Amino acid sequence: MKHTALAFAITALLVGCNTSTNDSQAPTAAEQAYEYLVQLSSTAEGIGARPTGSEAETRAAAWIQDHLAGWGYEVQNQPFTYTKSGASKRSQNLIAELKGQSDKVILIGAHYDSTGDKKGSEGATDNGAGVAALLAVAEALKGQTLPYTVRFAFFGAEENGLNGSRAHATSLDSTAIARLLAMVNYDTIAGGDVVYVHSAHSDVTEYNCAEPGRYSFDPKVRDRLLAISKLTATPLAIHPSYAGYPAGETGSWSDHAPFACLGVPIAYVEATNFTINGADGYDGYSQTTNPALWDCYDDASKSACDRGSETQWGKIWHTQYDRLDTMAELFPGRVEQQLSANTDLMIRFLKEPGL
Ligand SMILES: [Zn+2]
């Protein structure tokens, strides 16, 4: 019964969304984003899982590069090496810029590798969705002159230690760093129950920066996205405080971290559920209350019926649930709706950054 009610609610949201965005017959950026997500993450219709260091990861890089080049972007393929299980591995970032009125840069990033393929994950929400949104944004904005220069960064090898984002951050000299106005990380922007936006942690020691004196936790990018999101179909949320993490502040576990360490104000958008008492408390690793993703979910305690024996904890990322066919059954319309809203959000932000 609960599921049926949820499906109706989401369908109603989608209808509302479509009527407000379908001003013309051409596919909207949001519709394109979903198409790119299918092509990137569906094994049946596209590339599928993109494990860090795999041939599929390399194919995904070529696929991203081809799209950007096809829209007239000059694409920089930034190779880097990293170590996995003692062996040296290669990956690459794809970087493209849209020149703005100012040469100050808003960097928007998403990692394109995935993990959990052995369990059946196709990396649809983590992080096909972030890549798909940024591609659709790049396509929608091609040829436009926005207030600031936009740098689209598609990072490789995130799941094995933020290797791509670290490589890009390390490649920047002091002039290039001074040009960076903001960084927005799109990682798992769809799938979970709620879409949140975070700023960096107010305690510099959380980020283990090489030069802690540079670190920025300025929340202005988060707050701007939050304000703009109120104009979209899915207003973003701020997570409540939990052990060690003040409300709206995040740790260093995704691609925003190397840029916060450079002193760049960051924002990180992710879909999860911070109201669940997960395996380690209210830390946002449990993404959904949908009982299908729990051995047994207890609504009253917002946790596992038996915390000692639970094995699933409502996680989509890195599991067999992170694929579009399964997501469509479990959460009809959800990925489309969240992806659409976040694509719309980024376009609005880049047109009027308010920074
Ligand atoms: Zn991710």
mmCIF file of C-alpha atoms and ligand atoms in Angstrom:
data_model
loop_
_atom_site.group_PDB
_atom_site.id
_atom_site.type_symbol
_atom_site.label_atom_id
_atom_site.label_comp_id
_atom_site.label_asym_id
_atom_site.label_seq_id
_atom_site.Cartn_x
_atom_site.Cartn_y
_atom_site.Cartn_z
ATOM 1 C CA MET A 1 0.000 0.000 0.000
ATOM 2 C CA LYS A 2 2.752 2.362 0.927
ATOM 3 C CA HIS A 3 4.448 1.786 -2.399
ATOM 4 C CA THR A 4 1.347 2.554 -4.375
ATOM 5 C CA ALA A 5 0.900 5.818 -2.509
ATOM 6 C CA LEU A 6 4.541 6.688 -3.130
ATOM 7 C CA ALA A 7 4.222 5.946 -6.841
ATOM 8 C CA PHE A 8 1.190 8.208 -7.123
ATOM 9 C CA ALA A 9 2.973 10.990 -5.297
ATOM 10 C CA ILE A 10 5.978 10.752 -7.625
ATOM 11 C CA THR A 11 3.795 10.590 -10.716
ATOM 12 C CA ALA A 12 2.050 13.753 -9.560
ATOM 13 C CA LEU A 13 5.434 15.433 -9.113
ATOM 14 C CA LEU A 14 6.529 14.356 -12.581
ATOM 15 C CA VAL A 15 3.401 15.722 -14.182
ATOM 16 C CA GLY A 16 3.978 19.027 -12.426
ATOM 17 C CA CYS A 17 7.549 19.040 -13.614
ATOM 18 C CA ASN A 18 6.742 18.279 -17.242
ATOM 19 C CA THR A 19 4.127 20.950 -17.607
ATOM 20 C CA SER A 20 6.549 23.581 -16.354
ATOM 21 C CA THR A 21 9.491 22.579 -18.553
ATOM 22 C CA ASN A 22 7.927 21.453 -21.846
ATOM 23 C CA ASP A 23 7.745 24.816 -23.537
ATOM 24 C CA SER A 24 8.819 23.379 -26.894
ATOM 25 C CA GLN A 25 8.797 20.067 -28.705
ATOM 26 C CA ALA A 26 12.578 19.663 -28.629
ATOM 27 C CA PRO A 27 13.835 17.392 -25.867
ATOM 28 C CA THR A 28 14.670 19.394 -22.778
ATOM 29 C CA ALA A 29 18.079 19.166 -21.143
ATOM 30 C CA ALA A 30 16.426 17.106 -18.419
ATOM 31 C CA GLU A 31 15.067 14.597 -20.933
ATOM 32 C CA GLN A 32 18.462 14.414 -22.622
ATOM 33 C CA ALA A 33 20.087 13.761 -19.267
ATOM 34 C CA TYR A 34 18.029 10.623 -18.762
ATOM 35 C CA GLU A 35 18.905 9.428 -22.252
ATOM 36 C CA TYR A 36 22.616 9.883 -21.472
ATOM 37 C CA LEU A 37 22.145 8.012 -18.217
ATOM 38 C CA VAL A 38 20.677 5.063 -20.127
ATOM 39 C CA GLN A 39 23.526 5.098 -22.648
ATOM 40 C CA LEU A 40 26.190 5.273 -19.967
ATOM 41 C CA SER A 41 24.867 2.884 -17.330
ATOM 42 C CA SER A 42 22.641 0.302 -19.006
ATOM 43 C CA THR A 43 24.485 -2.842 -20.045
ATOM 44 C CA ALA A 44 21.606 -3.672 -22.369
ATOM 45 C CA GLU A 45 21.542 -0.297 -24.096
ATOM 46 C CA GLY A 46 24.974 1.186 -23.534
ATOM 47 C CA ILE A 47 28.203 0.797 -21.595
ATOM 48 C CA GLY A 48 27.012 -0.493 -18.201
ATOM 49 C CA ALA A 49 29.251 -0.914 -15.148
ATOM 50 C CA ARG A 50 32.524 1.043 -15.296
ATOM 51 C CA PRO A 51 34.742 -0.445 -12.581
ATOM 52 C CA THR A 52 37.730 1.684 -11.640
ATOM 53 C CA GLY A 53 40.656 0.652 -13.814
ATOM 54 C CA SER A 54 38.562 -1.381 -16.275
ATOM 55 C CA GLU A 55 38.312 -1.254 -20.033
ATOM 56 C CA ALA A 56 34.687 -0.123 -19.588
ATOM 57 C CA GLU A 57 35.917 2.909 -17.616
ATOM 58 C CA THR A 58 38.142 3.814 -20.579
ATOM 59 C CA ARG A 59 35.227 3.340 -22.978
ATOM 60 C CA ALA A 60 33.103 5.643 -20.849
ATOM 61 C CA ALA A 61 35.843 8.270 -21.038
ATOM 62 C CA ALA A 62 35.878 8.054 -24.831
ATOM 63 C CA TRP A 63 32.083 8.266 -24.895
ATOM 64 C CA ILE A 64 32.111 11.436 -22.762
ATOM 65 C CA GLN A 65 34.898 12.958 -24.860
ATOM 66 C CA ASP A 66 33.028 12.239 -28.115
ATOM 67 C CA HIS A 67 29.880 13.936 -26.852
ATOM 68 C CA LEU A 68 31.686 17.058 -25.648
ATOM 69 C CA ALA A 69 33.727 17.310 -28.851
ATOM 70 C CA GLY A 70 30.570 16.839 -30.897
ATOM 71 C CA TRP A 71 29.090 19.933 -29.257
ATOM 72 C CA GLY A 72 32.162 21.967 -30.176
ATOM 73 C CA TYR A 73 34.038 21.798 -26.896
ATOM 74 C CA GLU A 74 37.790 21.526 -26.864
ATOM 75 C CA VAL A 75 38.325 18.536 -24.610
ATOM 76 C CA GLN A 76 41.431 18.023 -22.556
ATOM 77 C CA ASN A 77 42.143 14.381 -21.795
ATOM 78 C CA GLN A 78 44.100 14.518 -18.549
ATOM 79 C CA PRO A 79 45.814 11.174 -17.888
ATOM 80 C CA PHE A 80 47.016 10.165 -14.434
ATOM 81 C CA THR A 81 48.294 7.086 -12.636
ATOM 82 C CA TYR A 82 47.264 5.688 -9.263
ATOM 83 C CA THR A 83 47.885 2.541 -7.257
ATOM 84 C CA LYS A 84 45.298 -0.201 -6.824
ATOM 85 C CA SER A 85 46.153 -3.332 -4.816
ATOM 86 C CA GLY A 86 49.843 -2.510 -5.144
ATOM 87 C CA ALA A 87 49.733 -2.175 -8.935
ATOM 88 C CA SER A 88 50.101 1.060 -10.895
ATOM 89 C CA LYS A 89 46.971 1.868 -12.922
ATOM 90 C CA ARG A 90 46.043 4.518 -15.446
ATOM 91 C CA SER A 91 42.894 6.552 -15.814
ATOM 92 C CA GLN A 92 41.965 9.952 -17.174
ATOM 93 C CA ASN A 93 39.835 13.031 -16.567
ATOM 94 C CA LEU A 94 37.938 14.754 -19.354
ATOM 95 C CA ILE A 95 37.981 18.512 -18.994
ATOM 96 C CA ALA A 96 36.128 21.049 -21.144
ATOM 97 C CA GLU A 97 35.558 24.761 -20.675
ATOM 98 C CA LEU A 98 32.816 27.132 -21.737
ATOM 99 C CA LYS A 99 34.366 30.608 -21.824
ATOM 100 C CA GLY A 100 32.392 33.185 -19.873
ATOM 101 C CA GLN A 101 32.347 36.976 -19.547
ATOM 102 C CA SER A 102 34.850 36.517 -16.721
ATOM 103 C CA ASP A 103 37.809 34.132 -16.776
ATOM 104 C CA LYS A 104 36.987 33.188 -13.181
ATOM 105 C CA VAL A 105 35.947 29.547 -13.212
ATOM 106 C CA ILE A 106 33.036 27.607 -11.786
ATOM 107 C CA LEU A 107 34.167 23.991 -11.831
ATOM 108 C CA ILE A 108 31.431 21.370 -11.954
ATOM 109 C CA GLY A 109 32.530 17.782 -11.553
ATOM 110 C CA ALA A 110 31.239 14.217 -11.619
ATOM 111 C CA HIS A 111 33.102 10.890 -11.529
ATOM 112 C CA TYR A 112 32.293 8.408 -14.276
ATOM 113 C CA ASP A 113 33.767 5.202 -12.844
ATOM 114 C CA SER A 114 31.599 2.852 -10.771
ATOM 115 C CA THR A 115 31.939 0.075 -8.226
ATOM 116 C CA GLY A 116 29.886 -2.852 -6.944
ATOM 117 C CA ASP A 117 29.728 -4.478 -10.396
ATOM 118 C CA LYS A 118 30.342 -7.911 -8.884
ATOM 119 C CA LYS A 119 27.092 -7.458 -6.936
ATOM 120 C CA GLY A 120 25.274 -6.336 -10.086
ATOM 121 C CA SER A 121 25.621 -2.551 -9.852
ATOM 122 C CA GLU A 122 25.677 -0.699 -13.153
ATOM 123 C CA GLY A 123 26.611 2.578 -11.495
ATOM 124 C CA ALA A 124 23.393 4.273 -12.589
ATOM 125 C CA THR A 125 22.907 6.535 -9.592
ATOM 126 C CA ASP A 126 26.568 6.401 -8.436
ATOM 127 C CA ASN A 127 27.511 8.116 -10.547
ATOM 128 C CA GLY A 128 26.001 7.784 -13.996
ATOM 129 C CA ALA A 129 23.401 10.341 -12.943
ATOM 130 C CA GLY A 130 25.968 13.043 -12.141
ATOM 131 C CA VAL A 131 27.740 12.488 -15.451
ATOM 132 C CA ALA A 132 24.474 12.472 -17.388
ATOM 133 C CA ALA A 133 23.332 15.733 -15.778
ATOM 134 C CA LEU A 134 26.602 17.522 -16.525
ATOM 135 C CA LEU A 135 26.637 16.279 -20.115
ATOM 136 C CA ALA A 136 23.103 17.560 -20.634
ATOM 137 C CA VAL A 137 24.146 20.884 -19.085
ATOM 138 C CA ALA A 138 27.176 21.101 -21.389
ATOM 139 C CA GLU A 139 24.953 20.438 -24.367
ATOM 140 C CA ALA A 140 22.259 22.913 -23.326
ATOM 141 C CA LEU A 141 24.764 25.721 -22.709
ATOM 142 C CA LYS A 142 27.086 25.184 -25.681
ATOM 143 C CA GLY A 143 27.958 28.414 -27.472
ATOM 144 C CA GLN A 144 26.491 30.612 -24.720
ATOM 145 C CA THR A 145 28.483 33.227 -22.849
ATOM 146 C CA LEU A 146 27.665 32.996 -19.162
ATOM 147 C CA PRO A 147 28.842 35.308 -16.372
ATOM 148 C CA TYR A 148 31.739 33.012 -15.455
ATOM 149 C CA THR A 149 33.760 30.421 -17.312
ATOM 150 C CA VAL A 150 32.381 26.944 -16.689
ATOM 151 C CA ARG A 151 34.755 24.005 -16.436
ATOM 152 C CA PHE A 152 33.137 20.613 -16.861
ATOM 153 C CA ALA A 153 35.281 17.953 -15.200
ATOM 154 C CA PHE A 154 34.559 14.251 -15.602
ATOM 155 C CA PHE A 155 36.770 12.436 -13.123
ATOM 156 C CA GLY A 156 38.147 8.899 -13.448
ATOM 157 C CA ALA A 157 38.972 6.480 -10.633
ATOM 158 C CA GLU A 158 36.983 8.145 -7.834
ATOM 159 C CA GLU A 159 35.859 4.922 -6.216
ATOM 160 C CA ASN A 160 39.440 3.934 -5.508
ATOM 161 C CA GLY A 161 40.383 7.100 -3.625
ATOM 162 C CA LEU A 162 39.339 10.297 -5.463
ATOM 163 C CA ASN A 163 42.224 9.785 -7.873
ATOM 164 C CA GLY A 164 40.873 11.850 -10.756
ATOM 165 C CA SER A 165 39.852 14.876 -8.732
ATOM 166 C CA ARG A 166 43.149 14.806 -6.844
ATOM 167 C CA ALA A 167 45.052 14.628 -10.138
ATOM 168 C CA HIS A 168 43.157 17.618 -11.479
ATOM 169 C CA ALA A 169 43.612 19.653 -8.305
ATOM 170 C CA THR A 170 47.328 18.814 -8.252
ATOM 171 C CA SER A 171 47.724 19.921 -11.884
ATOM 172 C CA LEU A 172 46.652 23.496 -11.089
ATOM 173 C CA ASP A 173 49.285 26.187 -10.524
ATOM 174 C CA SER A 174 48.660 29.180 -8.261
ATOM 175 C CA THR A 175 47.225 31.276 -11.122
ATOM 176 C CA ALA A 176 44.799 28.506 -12.058
ATOM 177 C CA ILE A 177 43.797 28.038 -8.430
ATOM 178 C CA ALA A 178 43.181 31.771 -8.042
ATOM 179 C CA ARG A 179 40.768 31.616 -10.997
ATOM 180 C CA LEU A 180 38.596 28.988 -9.279
ATOM 181 C CA LEU A 181 35.516 30.649 -7.857
ATOM 182 C CA ALA A 182 33.521 27.566 -6.891
ATOM 183 C CA MET A 183 33.375 23.795 -7.249
ATOM 184 C CA VAL A 184 30.161 21.771 -7.360
ATOM 185 C CA ASN A 185 30.390 17.993 -7.024
ATOM 186 C CA TYR A 186 27.538 15.944 -8.519
ATOM 187 C CA ASP A 187 27.941 12.475 -7.018
ATOM 188 C CA THR A 188 24.862 10.256 -6.671
ATOM 189 C CA ILE A 189 22.432 13.081 -7.334
ATOM 190 C CA ALA A 190 19.514 10.678 -7.822
ATOM 191 C CA GLY A 191 18.236 7.485 -6.254
ATOM 192 C CA GLY A 192 18.048 8.168 -2.522
ATOM 193 C CA ASP A 193 14.920 9.391 -0.748
ATOM 194 C CA VAL A 194 16.015 13.039 -0.428
ATOM 195 C CA VAL A 195 18.374 15.233 -2.460
ATOM 196 C CA TYR A 196 20.758 17.154 -0.197
ATOM 197 C CA VAL A 197 23.350 19.823 -0.756
ATOM 198 C CA HIS A 198 26.341 20.104 1.562
ATOM 199 C CA SER A 199 29.208 22.480 2.183
ATOM 200 C CA ALA A 200 32.674 21.436 3.375
ATOM 201 C CA HIS A 201 33.188 20.664 7.050
ATOM 202 C CA SER A 202 33.862 23.605 9.351
ATOM 203 C CA ASP A 203 36.668 21.601 10.980
ATOM 204 C CA VAL A 204 39.700 21.601 8.665
ATOM 205 C CA THR A 205 41.144 18.465 10.266
ATOM 206 C CA GLU A 206 38.310 16.446 8.683
ATOM 207 C CA TYR A 207 39.880 16.941 5.237
ATOM 208 C CA ASN A 208 43.482 16.013 5.913
ATOM 209 C CA CYS A 209 44.724 18.669 3.475
ATOM 210 C CA ALA A 210 48.404 18.898 2.532
ATOM 211 C CA GLU A 211 48.183 22.655 3.174
ATOM 212 C CA PRO A 212 45.458 23.105 5.799
ATOM 213 C CA GLY A 213 45.978 26.876 5.803
ATOM 214 C CA ARG A 214 44.401 27.103 2.362
ATOM 215 C CA TYR A 215 41.247 25.167 3.189
ATOM 216 C CA SER A 216 37.830 26.744 2.622
ATOM 217 C CA PHE A 217 34.519 25.705 4.111
ATOM 218 C CA ASP A 218 32.672 28.797 2.890
ATOM 219 C CA PRO A 219 29.046 27.624 2.459
ATOM 220 C CA LYS A 220 28.090 30.254 -0.134
ATOM 221 C CA VAL A 221 27.877 27.815 -3.076
ATOM 222 C CA ARG A 222 25.702 25.443 -1.053
ATOM 223 C CA ASP A 223 23.459 28.278 0.027
ATOM 224 C CA ARG A 224 23.093 29.640 -3.493
ATOM 225 C CA LEU A 225 22.139 26.189 -4.839
ATOM 226 C CA LEU A 226 19.700 25.780 -1.982
ATOM 227 C CA ALA A 227 18.021 29.085 -2.847
ATOM 228 C CA ILE A 228 17.840 28.334 -6.578
ATOM 229 C CA SER A 229 16.545 24.804 -5.957
ATOM 230 C CA LYS A 230 13.384 26.275 -4.493
ATOM 231 C CA LEU A 231 12.509 27.230 -8.088
ATOM 232 C CA THR A 232 12.837 23.619 -9.316
ATOM 233 C CA ALA A 233 10.611 20.567 -8.921
ATOM 234 C CA THR A 234 12.890 19.199 -6.183
ATOM 235 C CA PRO A 235 14.058 21.718 -3.595
ATOM 236 C CA LEU A 236 17.315 20.558 -2.029
ATOM 237 C CA ALA A 237 17.547 19.707 1.657
ATOM 238 C CA ILE A 238 20.155 20.348 4.336
ATOM 239 C CA HIS A 239 20.964 17.320 6.465
ATOM 240 C CA PRO A 240 20.437 17.656 10.215
ATOM 241 C CA SER A 241 23.509 17.543 12.419
ATOM 242 C CA TYR A 242 24.792 14.118 13.436
ATOM 243 C CA ALA A 243 27.811 12.834 15.358
ATOM 244 C CA GLY A 244 30.793 14.922 14.293
ATOM 245 C CA TYR A 245 28.956 16.670 11.432
ATOM 246 C CA PRO A 246 27.125 19.966 11.876
ATOM 247 C CA ALA A 247 23.964 20.432 9.776
ATOM 248 C CA GLY A 248 24.681 20.831 6.075
ATOM 249 C CA GLU A 249 28.395 19.977 6.330
ATOM 250 C CA THR A 250 30.055 16.967 4.729
ATOM 251 C CA GLY A 251 33.227 14.929 4.984
ATOM 252 C CA SER A 252 36.045 14.437 2.516
ATOM 253 C CA TRP A 253 34.859 11.230 0.842
ATOM 254 C CA SER A 254 34.098 12.521 -2.634
ATOM 255 C CA ASP A 255 35.559 14.678 -5.404
ATOM 256 C CA HIS A 256 34.897 18.050 -3.763
ATOM 257 C CA ALA A 257 37.558 17.412 -1.105
ATOM 258 C CA PRO A 258 40.732 18.211 -3.094
ATOM 259 C CA PHE A 259 39.209 21.547 -4.123
ATOM 260 C CA ALA A 260 38.159 22.530 -0.602
ATOM 261 C CA CYS A 261 41.795 21.882 0.311
ATOM 262 C CA LEU A 262 42.843 24.384 -2.376
ATOM 263 C CA GLY A 263 40.656 27.012 -0.735
ATOM 264 C CA VAL A 264 37.750 26.800 -3.172
ATOM 265 C CA PRO A 265 34.189 27.057 -1.777
ATOM 266 C CA ILE A 266 32.481 23.760 -2.645
ATOM 267 C CA ALA A 267 29.020 22.272 -2.718
ATOM 268 C CA TYR A 268 28.215 18.575 -2.916
ATOM 269 C CA VAL A 269 24.814 17.328 -4.103
ATOM 270 C CA GLU A 270 23.767 13.770 -3.198
ATOM 271 C CA ALA A 271 20.548 11.786 -2.868
ATOM 272 C CA THR A 272 20.324 9.755 0.312
ATOM 273 C CA ASN A 273 18.460 9.798 3.641
ATOM 274 C CA PHE A 274 20.019 11.285 6.765
ATOM 275 C CA THR A 275 16.919 10.591 8.864
ATOM 276 C CA ILE A 276 17.632 6.840 8.934
ATOM 277 C CA ASN A 277 19.549 5.336 11.840
ATOM 278 C CA GLY A 278 21.930 3.321 9.667
ATOM 279 C CA ALA A 279 24.730 0.898 10.448
ATOM 280 C CA ASP A 280 26.842 3.734 11.875
ATOM 281 C CA GLY A 281 24.090 6.093 12.935
ATOM 282 C CA TYR A 282 22.579 9.041 11.069
ATOM 283 C CA ASP A 283 25.459 9.434 8.627
ATOM 284 C CA GLY A 284 23.561 9.321 5.329
ATOM 285 C CA TYR A 285 24.919 6.007 4.100
ATOM 286 C CA SER A 286 21.457 4.449 4.245
ATOM 287 C CA GLN A 287 19.679 5.929 1.256
ATOM 288 C CA THR A 288 16.111 4.742 1.536
ATOM 289 C CA THR A 289 13.367 3.546 3.827
ATOM 290 C CA ASN A 290 12.013 1.332 1.026
ATOM 291 C CA PRO A 291 11.708 -2.064 2.768
ATOM 292 C CA ALA A 292 12.818 -3.876 -0.401
ATOM 293 C CA LEU A 293 16.345 -2.646 0.323
ATOM 294 C CA TRP A 294 16.406 -3.932 3.901
ATOM 295 C CA ASP A 295 16.336 -7.432 5.338
ATOM 296 C CA CYS A 296 13.770 -5.872 7.649
ATOM 297 C CA TYR A 297 13.058 -2.154 8.058
ATOM 298 C CA ASP A 298 11.328 -0.819 11.145
ATOM 299 C CA ASP A 299 9.397 2.387 10.501
ATOM 300 C CA ALA A 300 9.048 3.252 14.167
ATOM 301 C CA SER A 301 12.782 3.295 14.928
ATOM 302 C CA LYS A 302 13.782 4.324 11.370
ATOM 303 C CA SER A 303 16.336 1.535 11.462
ATOM 304 C CA ALA A 304 16.778 -2.202 10.966
ATOM 305 C CA CYS A 305 14.333 -4.417 12.859
ATOM 306 C CA ASP A 306 17.425 -6.232 14.105
ATOM 307 C CA ARG A 307 20.531 -4.063 13.991
ATOM 308 C CA GLY A 308 22.704 -7.077 14.763
ATOM 309 C CA SER A 309 21.711 -9.122 11.740
ATOM 310 C CA GLU A 310 20.803 -6.490 9.081
ATOM 311 C CA THR A 311 22.917 -6.825 5.932
ATOM 312 C CA GLN A 312 21.448 -4.303 3.463
ATOM 313 C CA TRP A 313 20.790 -1.056 5.367
ATOM 314 C CA GLY A 314 18.814 0.632 2.585
ATOM 315 C CA LYS A 315 21.859 1.177 0.371
ATOM 316 C CA ILE A 316 21.566 1.656 -3.372
ATOM 317 C CA TRP A 317 25.136 2.699 -4.103
ATOM 318 C CA HIS A 318 27.615 -0.090 -4.753
ATOM 319 C CA THR A 319 24.845 -2.725 -4.688
ATOM 320 C CA GLN A 320 22.679 -4.738 -7.051
ATOM 321 C CA TYR A 321 20.004 -2.040 -6.744
ATOM 322 C CA ASP A 322 22.082 0.586 -8.554
ATOM 323 C CA ARG A 323 20.795 -0.042 -12.060
ATOM 324 C CA LEU A 324 18.029 1.666 -13.977
ATOM 325 C CA ASP A 325 15.846 -1.396 -14.545
ATOM 326 C CA THR A 326 15.779 -2.221 -10.832
ATOM 327 C CA MET A 327 15.416 1.425 -9.782
ATOM 328 C CA ALA A 328 12.423 1.815 -12.113
ATOM 329 C CA GLU A 329 10.666 -1.055 -10.348
ATOM 330 C CA LEU A 330 11.557 0.046 -6.830
ATOM 331 C CA PHE A 331 11.066 3.793 -7.313
ATOM 332 C CA PRO A 332 8.947 4.481 -10.403
ATOM 333 C CA GLY A 333 9.835 7.887 -11.861
ATOM 334 C CA ARG A 334 12.208 8.879 -9.082
ATOM 335 C CA VAL A 335 15.531 8.852 -10.929
ATOM 336 C CA GLU A 336 14.010 10.751 -13.850
ATOM 337 C CA GLN A 337 12.520 13.343 -11.529
ATOM 338 C CA GLN A 338 15.649 13.946 -9.438
ATOM 339 C CA LEU A 339 17.951 13.930 -12.457
ATOM 340 C CA SER A 340 15.677 16.392 -14.200
ATOM 341 C CA ALA A 341 15.562 18.746 -11.231
ATOM 342 C CA ASN A 342 19.340 18.657 -10.761
ATOM 343 C CA THR A 343 19.997 19.293 -14.445
ATOM 344 C CA ASP A 344 17.646 22.254 -14.309
ATOM 345 C CA LEU A 345 19.271 23.435 -11.081
ATOM 346 C CA MET A 346 22.774 23.479 -12.554
ATOM 347 C CA ILE A 347 21.698 25.401 -15.647
ATOM 348 C CA ARG A 348 19.954 28.018 -13.503
ATOM 349 C CA PHE A 349 22.988 28.269 -11.226
ATOM 350 C CA LEU A 350 25.497 28.744 -14.053
ATOM 351 C CA LYS A 351 23.312 31.408 -15.676
ATOM 352 C CA GLU A 352 22.894 33.317 -12.398
ATOM 353 C CA PRO A 353 25.601 32.134 -10.005
ATOM 354 C CA GLY A 354 25.085 35.010 -7.590
ATOM 355 C CA LEU A 355 28.688 34.629 -6.422
HETATM 356 ZN ZN ZN B 1 30.210 8.189 -6.259
#
